Coordinates of C-alpha atoms in Angstrom, one line a residue:
Chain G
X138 CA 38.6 -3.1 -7.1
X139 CA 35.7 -2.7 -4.7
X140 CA 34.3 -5.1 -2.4
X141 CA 30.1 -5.5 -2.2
X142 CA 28.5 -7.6 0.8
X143 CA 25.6 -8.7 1.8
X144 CA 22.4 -10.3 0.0
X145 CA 20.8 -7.1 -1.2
X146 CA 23.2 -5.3 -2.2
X147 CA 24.9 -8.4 -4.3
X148 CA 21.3 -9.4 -5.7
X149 CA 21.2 -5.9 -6.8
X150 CA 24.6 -5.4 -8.3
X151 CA 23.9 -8.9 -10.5
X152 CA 20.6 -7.7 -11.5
X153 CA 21.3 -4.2 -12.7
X154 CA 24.6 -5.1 -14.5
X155 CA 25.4 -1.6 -14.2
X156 CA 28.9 -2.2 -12.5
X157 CA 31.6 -4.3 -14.1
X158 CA 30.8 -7.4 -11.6
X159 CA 34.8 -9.2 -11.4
X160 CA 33.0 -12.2 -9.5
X161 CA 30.7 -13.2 -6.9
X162 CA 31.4 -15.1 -3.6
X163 CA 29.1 -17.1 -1.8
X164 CA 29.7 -19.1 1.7
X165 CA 29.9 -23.0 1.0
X166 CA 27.0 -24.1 3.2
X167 CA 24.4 -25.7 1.4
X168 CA 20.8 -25.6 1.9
X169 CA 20.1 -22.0 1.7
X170 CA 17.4 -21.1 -0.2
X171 CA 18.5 -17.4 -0.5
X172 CA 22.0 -18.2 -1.4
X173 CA 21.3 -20.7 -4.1
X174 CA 18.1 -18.5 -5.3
X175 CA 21.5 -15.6 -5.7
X176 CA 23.6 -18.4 -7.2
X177 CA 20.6 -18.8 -9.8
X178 CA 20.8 -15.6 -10.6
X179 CA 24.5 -15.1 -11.6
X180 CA 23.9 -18.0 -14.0
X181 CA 21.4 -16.3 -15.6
X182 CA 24.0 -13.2 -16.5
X183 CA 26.9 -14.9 -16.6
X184 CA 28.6 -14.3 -13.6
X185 CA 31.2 -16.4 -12.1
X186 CA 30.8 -18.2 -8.8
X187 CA 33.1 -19.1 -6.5
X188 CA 32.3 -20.8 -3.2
X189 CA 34.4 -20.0 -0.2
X190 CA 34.7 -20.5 3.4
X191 CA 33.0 -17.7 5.6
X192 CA 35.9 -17.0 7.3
X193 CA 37.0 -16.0 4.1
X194 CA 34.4 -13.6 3.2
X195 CA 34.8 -12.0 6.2
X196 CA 38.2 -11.1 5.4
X197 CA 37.6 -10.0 2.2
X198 CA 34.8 -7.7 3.4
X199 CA 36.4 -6.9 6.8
X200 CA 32.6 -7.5 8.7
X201 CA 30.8 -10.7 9.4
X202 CA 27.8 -9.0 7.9
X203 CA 28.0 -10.6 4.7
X204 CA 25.2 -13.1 4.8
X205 CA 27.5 -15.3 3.3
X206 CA 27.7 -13.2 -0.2
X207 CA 30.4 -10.9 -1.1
X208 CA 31.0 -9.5 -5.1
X209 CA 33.9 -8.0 -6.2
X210 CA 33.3 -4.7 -8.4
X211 CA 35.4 -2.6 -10.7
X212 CA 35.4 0.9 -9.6
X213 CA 31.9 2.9 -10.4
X214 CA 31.9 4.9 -13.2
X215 CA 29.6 7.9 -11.7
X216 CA 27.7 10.1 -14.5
X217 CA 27.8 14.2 -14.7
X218 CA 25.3 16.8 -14.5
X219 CA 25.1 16.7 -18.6
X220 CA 24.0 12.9 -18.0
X221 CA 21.9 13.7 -15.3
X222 CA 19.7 16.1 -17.6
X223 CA 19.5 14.8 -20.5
X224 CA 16.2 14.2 -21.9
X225 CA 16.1 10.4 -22.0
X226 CA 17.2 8.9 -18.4
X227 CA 16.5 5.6 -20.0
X228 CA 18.4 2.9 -17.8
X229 CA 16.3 4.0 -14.8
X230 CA 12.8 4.7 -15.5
X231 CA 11.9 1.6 -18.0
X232 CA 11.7 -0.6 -15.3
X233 CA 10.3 0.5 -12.8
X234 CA 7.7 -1.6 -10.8
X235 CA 4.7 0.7 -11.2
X236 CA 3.4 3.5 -14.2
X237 CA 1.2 5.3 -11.6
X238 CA 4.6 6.8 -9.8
X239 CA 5.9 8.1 -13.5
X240 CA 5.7 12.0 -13.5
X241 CA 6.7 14.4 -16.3
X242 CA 8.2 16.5 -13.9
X243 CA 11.7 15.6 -12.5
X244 CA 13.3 15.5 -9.2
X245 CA 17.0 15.7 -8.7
X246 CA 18.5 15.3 -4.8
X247 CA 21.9 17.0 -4.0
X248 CA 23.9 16.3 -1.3
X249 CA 26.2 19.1 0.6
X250 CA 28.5 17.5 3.0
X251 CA 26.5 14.3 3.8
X252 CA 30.0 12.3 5.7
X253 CA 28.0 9.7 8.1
X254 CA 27.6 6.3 5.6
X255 CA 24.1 4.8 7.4
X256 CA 22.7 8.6 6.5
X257 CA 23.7 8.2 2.8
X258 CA 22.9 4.5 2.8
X259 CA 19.0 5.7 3.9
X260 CA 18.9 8.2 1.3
X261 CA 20.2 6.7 -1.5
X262 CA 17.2 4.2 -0.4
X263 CA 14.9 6.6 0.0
X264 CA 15.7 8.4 -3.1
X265 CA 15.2 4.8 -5.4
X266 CA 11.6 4.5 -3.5
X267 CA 10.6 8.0 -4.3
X268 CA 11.4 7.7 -7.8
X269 CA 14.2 10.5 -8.0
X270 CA 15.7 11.1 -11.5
X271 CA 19.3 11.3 -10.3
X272 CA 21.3 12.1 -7.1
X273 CA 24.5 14.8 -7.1
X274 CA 27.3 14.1 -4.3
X275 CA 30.5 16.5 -4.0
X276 CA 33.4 14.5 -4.2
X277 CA 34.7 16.0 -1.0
X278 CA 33.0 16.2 2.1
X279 CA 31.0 13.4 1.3
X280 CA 30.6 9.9 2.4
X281 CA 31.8 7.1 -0.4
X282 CA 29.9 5.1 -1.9
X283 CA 31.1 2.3 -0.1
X284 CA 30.0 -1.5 0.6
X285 CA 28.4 0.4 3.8
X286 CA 26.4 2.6 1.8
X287 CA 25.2 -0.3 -0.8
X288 CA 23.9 -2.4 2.1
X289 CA 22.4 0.6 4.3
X290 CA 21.0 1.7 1.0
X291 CA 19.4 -2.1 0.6
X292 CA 21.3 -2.4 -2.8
X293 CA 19.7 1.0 -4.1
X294 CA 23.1 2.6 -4.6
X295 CA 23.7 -0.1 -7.2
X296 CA 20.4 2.2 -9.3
X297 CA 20.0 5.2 -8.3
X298 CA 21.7 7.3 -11.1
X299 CA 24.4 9.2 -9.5
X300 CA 26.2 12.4 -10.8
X301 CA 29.8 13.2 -8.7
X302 CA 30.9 16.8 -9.0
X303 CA 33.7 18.9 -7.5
X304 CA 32.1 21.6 -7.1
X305 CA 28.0 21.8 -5.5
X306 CA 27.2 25.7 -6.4
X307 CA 28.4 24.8 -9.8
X308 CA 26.2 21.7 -10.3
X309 CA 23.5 23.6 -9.3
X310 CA 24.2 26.4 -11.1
X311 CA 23.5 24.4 -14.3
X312 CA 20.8 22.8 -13.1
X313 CA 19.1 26.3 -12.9
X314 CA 20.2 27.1 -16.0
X315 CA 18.4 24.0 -17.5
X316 CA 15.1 26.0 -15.6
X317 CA 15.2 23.5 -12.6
X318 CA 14.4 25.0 -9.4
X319 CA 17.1 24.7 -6.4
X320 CA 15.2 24.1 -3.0
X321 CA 17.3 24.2 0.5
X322 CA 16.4 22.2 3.3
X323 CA 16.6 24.6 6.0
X324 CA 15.6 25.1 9.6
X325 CA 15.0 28.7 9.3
X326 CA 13.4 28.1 6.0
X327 CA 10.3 29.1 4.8
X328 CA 7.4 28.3 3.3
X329 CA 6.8 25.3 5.0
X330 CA 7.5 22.4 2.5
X331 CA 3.9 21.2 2.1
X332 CA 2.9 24.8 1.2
X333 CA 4.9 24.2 -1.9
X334 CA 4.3 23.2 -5.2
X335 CA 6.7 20.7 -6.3
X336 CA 5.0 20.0 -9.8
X337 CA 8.0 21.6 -11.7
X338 CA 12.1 20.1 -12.4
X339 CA 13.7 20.8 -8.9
X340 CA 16.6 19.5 -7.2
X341 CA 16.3 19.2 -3.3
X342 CA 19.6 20.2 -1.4
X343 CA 20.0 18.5 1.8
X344 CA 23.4 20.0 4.2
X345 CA 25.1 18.5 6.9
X346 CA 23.4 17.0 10.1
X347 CA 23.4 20.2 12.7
X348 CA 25.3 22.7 10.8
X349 CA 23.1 22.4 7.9
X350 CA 23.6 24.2 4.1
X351 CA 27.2 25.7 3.3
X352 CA 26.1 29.6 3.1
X353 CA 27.4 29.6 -0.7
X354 CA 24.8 26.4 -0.9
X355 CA 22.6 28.4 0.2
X356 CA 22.9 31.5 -1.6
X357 CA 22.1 29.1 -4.5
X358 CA 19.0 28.1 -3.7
X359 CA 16.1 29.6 -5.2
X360 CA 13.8 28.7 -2.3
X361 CA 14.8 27.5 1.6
X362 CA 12.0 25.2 2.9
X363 CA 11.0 24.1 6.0
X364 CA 10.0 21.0 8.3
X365 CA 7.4 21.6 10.4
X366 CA 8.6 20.8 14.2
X367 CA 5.8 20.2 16.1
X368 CA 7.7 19.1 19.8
X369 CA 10.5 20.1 21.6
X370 CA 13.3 18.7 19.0
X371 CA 14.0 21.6 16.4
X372 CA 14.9 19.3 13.7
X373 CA 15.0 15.9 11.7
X374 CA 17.7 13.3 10.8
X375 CA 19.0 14.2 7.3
X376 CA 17.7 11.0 5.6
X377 CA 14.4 11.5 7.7
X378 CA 13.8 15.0 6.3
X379 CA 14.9 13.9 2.8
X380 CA 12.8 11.0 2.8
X381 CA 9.9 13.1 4.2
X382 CA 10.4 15.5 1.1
X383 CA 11.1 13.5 -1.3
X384 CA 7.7 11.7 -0.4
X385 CA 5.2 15.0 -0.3
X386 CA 6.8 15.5 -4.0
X387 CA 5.6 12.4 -5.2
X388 CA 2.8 12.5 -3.4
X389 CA 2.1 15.6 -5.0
X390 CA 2.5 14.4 -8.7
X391 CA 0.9 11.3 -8.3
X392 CA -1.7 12.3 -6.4
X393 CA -3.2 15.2 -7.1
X394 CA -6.1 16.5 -4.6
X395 CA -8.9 14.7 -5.4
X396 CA -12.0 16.9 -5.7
X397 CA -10.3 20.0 -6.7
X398 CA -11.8 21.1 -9.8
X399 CA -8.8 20.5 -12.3
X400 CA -7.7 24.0 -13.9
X401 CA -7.8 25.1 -17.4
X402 CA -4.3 25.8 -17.5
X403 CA -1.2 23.9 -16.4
X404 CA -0.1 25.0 -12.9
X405 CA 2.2 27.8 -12.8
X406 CA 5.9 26.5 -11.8
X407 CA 7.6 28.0 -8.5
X408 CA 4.5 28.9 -6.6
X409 CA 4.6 28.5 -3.0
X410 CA 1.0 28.2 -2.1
X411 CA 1.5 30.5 1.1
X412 CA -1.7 29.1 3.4
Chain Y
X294 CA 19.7 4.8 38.5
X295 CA 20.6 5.2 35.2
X296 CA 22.9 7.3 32.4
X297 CA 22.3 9.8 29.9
X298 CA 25.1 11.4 28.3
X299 CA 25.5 14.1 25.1
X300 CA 24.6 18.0 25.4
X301 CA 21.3 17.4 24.2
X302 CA 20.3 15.0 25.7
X303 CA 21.0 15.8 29.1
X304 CA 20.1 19.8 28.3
X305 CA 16.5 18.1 27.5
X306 CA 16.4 16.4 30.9
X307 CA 17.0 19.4 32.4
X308 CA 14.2 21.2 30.1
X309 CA 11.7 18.8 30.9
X310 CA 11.7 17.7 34.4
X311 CA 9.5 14.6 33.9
X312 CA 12.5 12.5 35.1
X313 CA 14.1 12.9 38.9
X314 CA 17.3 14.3 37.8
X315 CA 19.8 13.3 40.5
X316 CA 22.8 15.3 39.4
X317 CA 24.5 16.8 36.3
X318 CA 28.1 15.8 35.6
X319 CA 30.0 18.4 33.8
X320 CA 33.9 18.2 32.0
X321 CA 35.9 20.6 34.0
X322 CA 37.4 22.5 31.2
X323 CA 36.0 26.0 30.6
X324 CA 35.4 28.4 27.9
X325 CA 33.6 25.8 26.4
X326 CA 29.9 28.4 26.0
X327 CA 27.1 25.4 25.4
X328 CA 28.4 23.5 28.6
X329 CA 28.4 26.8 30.6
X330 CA 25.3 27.3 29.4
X331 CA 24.1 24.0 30.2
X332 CA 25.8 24.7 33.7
X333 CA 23.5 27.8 33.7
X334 CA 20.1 25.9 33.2
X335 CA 21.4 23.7 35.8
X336 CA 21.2 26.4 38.0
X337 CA 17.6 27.8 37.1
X338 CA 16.2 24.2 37.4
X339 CA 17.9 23.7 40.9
X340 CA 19.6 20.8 39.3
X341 CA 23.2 20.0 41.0
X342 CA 26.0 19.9 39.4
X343 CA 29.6 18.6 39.3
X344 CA 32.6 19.4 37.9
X345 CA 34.5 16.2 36.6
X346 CA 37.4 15.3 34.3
X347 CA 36.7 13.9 31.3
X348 CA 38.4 10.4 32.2
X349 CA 35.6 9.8 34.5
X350 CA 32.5 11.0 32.6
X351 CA 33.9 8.6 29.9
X352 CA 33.7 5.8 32.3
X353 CA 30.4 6.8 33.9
X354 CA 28.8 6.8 30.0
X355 CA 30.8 3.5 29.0
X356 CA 31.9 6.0 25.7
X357 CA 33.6 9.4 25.0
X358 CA 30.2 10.4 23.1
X359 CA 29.2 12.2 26.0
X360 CA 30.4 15.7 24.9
X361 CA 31.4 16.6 27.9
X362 CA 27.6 16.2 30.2
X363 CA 26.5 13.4 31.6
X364 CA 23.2 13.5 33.8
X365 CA 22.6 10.6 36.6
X366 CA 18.6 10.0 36.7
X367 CA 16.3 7.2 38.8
X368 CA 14.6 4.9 36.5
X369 CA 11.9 6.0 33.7
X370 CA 8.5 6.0 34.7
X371 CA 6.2 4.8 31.9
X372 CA 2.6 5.6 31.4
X373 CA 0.1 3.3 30.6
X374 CA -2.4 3.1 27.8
X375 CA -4.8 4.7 30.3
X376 CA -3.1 7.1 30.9
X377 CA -2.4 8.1 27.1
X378 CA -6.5 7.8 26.1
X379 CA -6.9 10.4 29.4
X380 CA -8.9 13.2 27.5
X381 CA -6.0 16.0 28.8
X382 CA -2.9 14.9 27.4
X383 CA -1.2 18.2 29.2
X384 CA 2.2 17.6 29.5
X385 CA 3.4 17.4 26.2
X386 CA 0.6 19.7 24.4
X387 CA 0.5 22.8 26.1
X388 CA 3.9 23.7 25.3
X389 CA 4.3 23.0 21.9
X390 CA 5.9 25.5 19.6
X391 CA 3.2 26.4 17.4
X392 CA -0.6 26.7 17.4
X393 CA -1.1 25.7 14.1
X394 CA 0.3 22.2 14.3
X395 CA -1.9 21.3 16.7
X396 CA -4.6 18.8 15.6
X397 CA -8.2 17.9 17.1
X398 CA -7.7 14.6 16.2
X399 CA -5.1 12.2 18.3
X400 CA -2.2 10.3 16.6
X401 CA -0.2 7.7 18.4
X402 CA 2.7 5.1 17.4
X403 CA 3.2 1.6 18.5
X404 CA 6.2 -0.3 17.9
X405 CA 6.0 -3.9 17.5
X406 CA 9.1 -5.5 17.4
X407 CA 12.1 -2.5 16.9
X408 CA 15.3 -4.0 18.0
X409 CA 17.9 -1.6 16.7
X410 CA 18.1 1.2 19.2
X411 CA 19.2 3.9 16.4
X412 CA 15.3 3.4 15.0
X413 CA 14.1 3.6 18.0
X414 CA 16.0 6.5 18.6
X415 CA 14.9 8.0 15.4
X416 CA 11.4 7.3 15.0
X417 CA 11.0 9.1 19.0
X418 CA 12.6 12.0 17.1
X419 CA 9.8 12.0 14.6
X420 CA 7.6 11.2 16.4
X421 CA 8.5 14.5 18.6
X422 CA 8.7 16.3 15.6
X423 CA 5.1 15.2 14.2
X424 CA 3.3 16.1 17.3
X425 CA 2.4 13.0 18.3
X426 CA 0.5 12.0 21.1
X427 CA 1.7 8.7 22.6
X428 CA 4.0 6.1 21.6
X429 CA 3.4 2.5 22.6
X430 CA 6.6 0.1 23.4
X431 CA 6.3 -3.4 24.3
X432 CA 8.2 -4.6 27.1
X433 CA 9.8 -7.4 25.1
X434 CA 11.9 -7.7 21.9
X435 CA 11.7 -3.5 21.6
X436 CA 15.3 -2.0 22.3
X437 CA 14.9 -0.3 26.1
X438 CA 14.7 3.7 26.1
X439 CA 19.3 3.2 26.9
X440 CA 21.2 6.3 26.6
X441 CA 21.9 5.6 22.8
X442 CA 18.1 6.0 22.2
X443 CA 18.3 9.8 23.4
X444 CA 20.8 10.7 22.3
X445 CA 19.8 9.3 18.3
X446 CA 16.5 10.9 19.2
X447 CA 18.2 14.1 20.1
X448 CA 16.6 14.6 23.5
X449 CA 13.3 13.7 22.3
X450 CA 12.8 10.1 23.9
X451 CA 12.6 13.1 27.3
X452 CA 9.4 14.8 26.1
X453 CA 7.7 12.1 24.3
X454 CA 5.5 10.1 26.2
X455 CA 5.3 6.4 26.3
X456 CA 3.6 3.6 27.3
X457 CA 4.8 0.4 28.2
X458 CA 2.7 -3.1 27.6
X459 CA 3.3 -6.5 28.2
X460 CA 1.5 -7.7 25.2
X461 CA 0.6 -4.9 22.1
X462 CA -2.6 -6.9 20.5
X463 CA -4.2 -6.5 24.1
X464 CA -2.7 -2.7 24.0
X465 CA -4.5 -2.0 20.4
X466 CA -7.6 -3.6 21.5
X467 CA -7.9 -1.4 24.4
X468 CA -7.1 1.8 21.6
X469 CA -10.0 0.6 19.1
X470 CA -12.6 0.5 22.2
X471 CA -11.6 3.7 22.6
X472 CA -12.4 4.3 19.2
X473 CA -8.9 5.1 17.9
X474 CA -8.4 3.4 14.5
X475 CA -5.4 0.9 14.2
X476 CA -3.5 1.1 11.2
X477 CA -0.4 -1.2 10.3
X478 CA 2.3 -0.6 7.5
X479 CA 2.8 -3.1 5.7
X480 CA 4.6 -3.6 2.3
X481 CA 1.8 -6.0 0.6
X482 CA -1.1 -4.1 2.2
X483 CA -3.2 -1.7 0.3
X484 CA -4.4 1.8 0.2
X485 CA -1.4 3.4 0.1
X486 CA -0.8 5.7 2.9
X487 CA -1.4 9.1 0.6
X488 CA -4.9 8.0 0.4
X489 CA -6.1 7.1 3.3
X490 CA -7.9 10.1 5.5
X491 CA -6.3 10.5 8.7
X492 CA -8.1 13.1 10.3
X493 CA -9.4 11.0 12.4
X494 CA -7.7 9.6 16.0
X495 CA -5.2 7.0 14.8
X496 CA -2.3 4.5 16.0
X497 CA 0.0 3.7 13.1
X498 CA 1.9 0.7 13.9
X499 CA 5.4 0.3 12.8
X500 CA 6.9 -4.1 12.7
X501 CA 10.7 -5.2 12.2
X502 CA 13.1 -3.9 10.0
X503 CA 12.8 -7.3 7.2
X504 CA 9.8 -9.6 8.5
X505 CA 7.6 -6.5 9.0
X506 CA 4.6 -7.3 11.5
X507 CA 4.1 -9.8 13.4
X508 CA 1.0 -11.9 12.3
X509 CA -1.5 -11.6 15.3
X510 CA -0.9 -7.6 15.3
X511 CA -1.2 -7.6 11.7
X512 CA -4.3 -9.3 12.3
X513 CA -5.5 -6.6 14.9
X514 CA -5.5 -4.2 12.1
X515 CA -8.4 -2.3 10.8
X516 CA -6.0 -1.2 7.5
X517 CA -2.9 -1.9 6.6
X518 CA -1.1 0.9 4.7
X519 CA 1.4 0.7 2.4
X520 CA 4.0 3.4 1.2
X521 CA 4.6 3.0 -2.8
X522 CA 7.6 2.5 -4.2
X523 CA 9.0 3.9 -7.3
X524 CA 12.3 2.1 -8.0
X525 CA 13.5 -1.4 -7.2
X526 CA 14.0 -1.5 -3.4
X527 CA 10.6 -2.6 -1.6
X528 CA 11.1 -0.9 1.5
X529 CA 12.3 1.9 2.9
X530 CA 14.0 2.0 6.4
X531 CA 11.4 1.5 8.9
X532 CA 12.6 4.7 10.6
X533 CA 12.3 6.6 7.6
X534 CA 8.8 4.9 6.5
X535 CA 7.5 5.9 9.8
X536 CA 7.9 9.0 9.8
X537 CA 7.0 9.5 6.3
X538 CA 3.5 8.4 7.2
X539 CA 3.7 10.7 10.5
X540 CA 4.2 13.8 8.5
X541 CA 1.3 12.7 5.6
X542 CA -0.9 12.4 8.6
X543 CA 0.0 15.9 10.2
X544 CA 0.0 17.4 6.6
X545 CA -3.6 16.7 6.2
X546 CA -4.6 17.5 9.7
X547 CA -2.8 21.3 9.2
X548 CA -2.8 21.7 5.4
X549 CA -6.3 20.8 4.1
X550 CA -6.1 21.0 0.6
X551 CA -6.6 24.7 -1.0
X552 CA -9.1 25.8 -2.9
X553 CA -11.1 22.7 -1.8
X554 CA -14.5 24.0 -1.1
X555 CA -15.1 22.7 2.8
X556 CA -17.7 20.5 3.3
X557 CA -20.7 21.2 5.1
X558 CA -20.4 18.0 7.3
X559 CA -17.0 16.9 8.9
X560 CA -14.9 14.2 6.9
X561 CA -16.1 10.6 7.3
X562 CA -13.5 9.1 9.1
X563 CA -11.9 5.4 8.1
X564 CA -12.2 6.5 4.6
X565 CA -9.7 5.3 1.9
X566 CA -10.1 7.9 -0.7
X567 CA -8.7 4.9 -3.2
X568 CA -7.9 7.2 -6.5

């Protein structure tokens, strides 16, 4: 059993109905719009309410950060790389709030040794407002996907379609083989990342804050980008740079440069445009 | 007087001399090589240093983060809006580490309400990163430049320089007589960021994490830009968003579009391409 907290990440566990949802818990006080508006919604799928003291919910999710709503979850059942690439990633794509931001070409994140929770939290959130297909996280070496991560992630963890895998270089190894592309993040990368196309299947690898990429990692990858650092710092946050990927790729699908006579043919896949 | 602590941090105080470095505290143990060479460009810079245990620099930095170096500096001065429209920006510029991400045009950041001293932290980092020009902090209800901003901005909150105001609408008046262009982020506000031109001089403003800006600076706006969102969360972090819209805005300043035959006259400016 796993303990959610906070508004978000509750609203966003009832509404996706994803995870097995044992109960929800909401502070006694009346007169709060947002609580009520929550308790509205667990009606509406048939999820039972219990009101408790906040002293309570604090316990039960060891912070007073709760906002005065805590669910209690089953364990997440996390999908595999098979799941994450087959053709029809129905549950996450119907819904989503706008058609301009569909793309035929997918976007997979991987994560190699992410451990600090906030940095995961951001991502996952990230990753939900870029409109990526699927996230991978190693089972070791990796943050869980804890009540932390939901509500840092502002309930996106409770969507985001998530493949766990025990070993990375594997994972990636049959995402090649499925003829997606395997793209480091790396200091000493190059081309720069908006010198790339990213109108093909890739999956963006992100490695650990200052030591970066395991070398095996990054043996894998097919490509090794890089930010641009234009001051003194030589390098990012991890969910900044993600984020800042992520959002040139859809940028890139979704807006394509206007004025450029369109070309006959499709755009060839791995081509780093090399200014 | 006040305290920095962590390698990079203090290493960038060191780097940069813009602050009156008073002495450099040092653990005693040796063979450790980064605080030697710390030690080293101690030396160079005619910085003194002492040797202390590591008792003490934890109760000088009020936390054992400090990674062995602490650095005792006199109080920040801040720059003024005058002094960040001066047409010779030198002190940041001139050393940057490559030509090409320079820009004619001038970007700046102003913060309107960031409480949460990791953002701040984070979004000085970016900003670093991005090459921008100037970043604009309110005196009030923005999280002071403590020891916990530099070291989350990795030594950057050194090099980047800032302006302090007592009231930001007065601040972003000044900027548009100047004729820098003041653009907001704002979830509801409309075109999204990857169409709007930004080579032209700009000051994105960033509001609060939740209730976003506050009404009479989102009123000072000439546009208010908004980052789509592809999956069910409506915002990203605001330190991820900002810098998200930092890197668009240097991407199009560096990496015109290929194979886009150049205009004969330069780019209008305020122009929302609106696809």
């Amino acid at each position: 059993m796993e303990v959610l907290y906070g508004l978000h990440p509750v609203e966003e566990a009832v509404r996706s109905g994803a995870r097995r949802l044992d109960c929800v818990l909401l502070a006694r006080e009346r007169g709060d719009a947002r609580l009520e508006r929550l308790a509205g919604l667990c009606r509406d799928a048939d999820v039972r309410v219990t009101l408790e003291s906040r002293d309570q919910l604090t316990r039960l999710a060891h912070t007073d950060a709760h906002q005065g709503a805590v669910a209690l979850v089953r364990e997440r059942a996390f999908l595999t790389i098979e799941d994450l690439l087959a053709p029809q990633p129905i549950p996450n794509k119907i819904e989503r709030n706008s058609e301009e931001t569909q793309s035929q070409h997918r976007f997979f994140l991987a994560l190699d040794g992410i451990e600090d929770p906030h940095n995961l939290g951001a991502l996952l959130r990230s990753a939900d407002g870029a409109g990526v297909d699927g996230v991978i996280l190693p089972e070791r070496r990796t943050a869980p996907v804890s009540a932390t991560v939901a509500k840092t992630s502002a309930g996106a963890s409770e969507h985001v379609r998530i493949a766990r895998v025990t070993n990375l270089v594997r994972a990636l190894e049959q995402m090649k083989q499925a003829n997606v592309w395997v793209l480091g993040l790396d200091e000493r990368g190059a081309p720069d990342y908006m010198d790339f196309d990213f109108r093909t299947d890739c999956v963006l690898v992100l490695g650990r804050e200052g030591a970066g990429l395991h070398d095996l990692v990054k043996k894998t990858c097919d490509h090794l980008l890089r930010i641009p650092m234009a001051g003194r710092v030589s390098s990012l946050n991890v969910s900044v740079a993600g984020a800042v990927v992520m959002y040139e790729a859809l940028r890139q699908r979704t807006h394509p440069a206007p004025a450029v006579p369109k070309p006959a043919a499709p755009p060839k896949p791995r081509k780093g445009l090399g200014s």
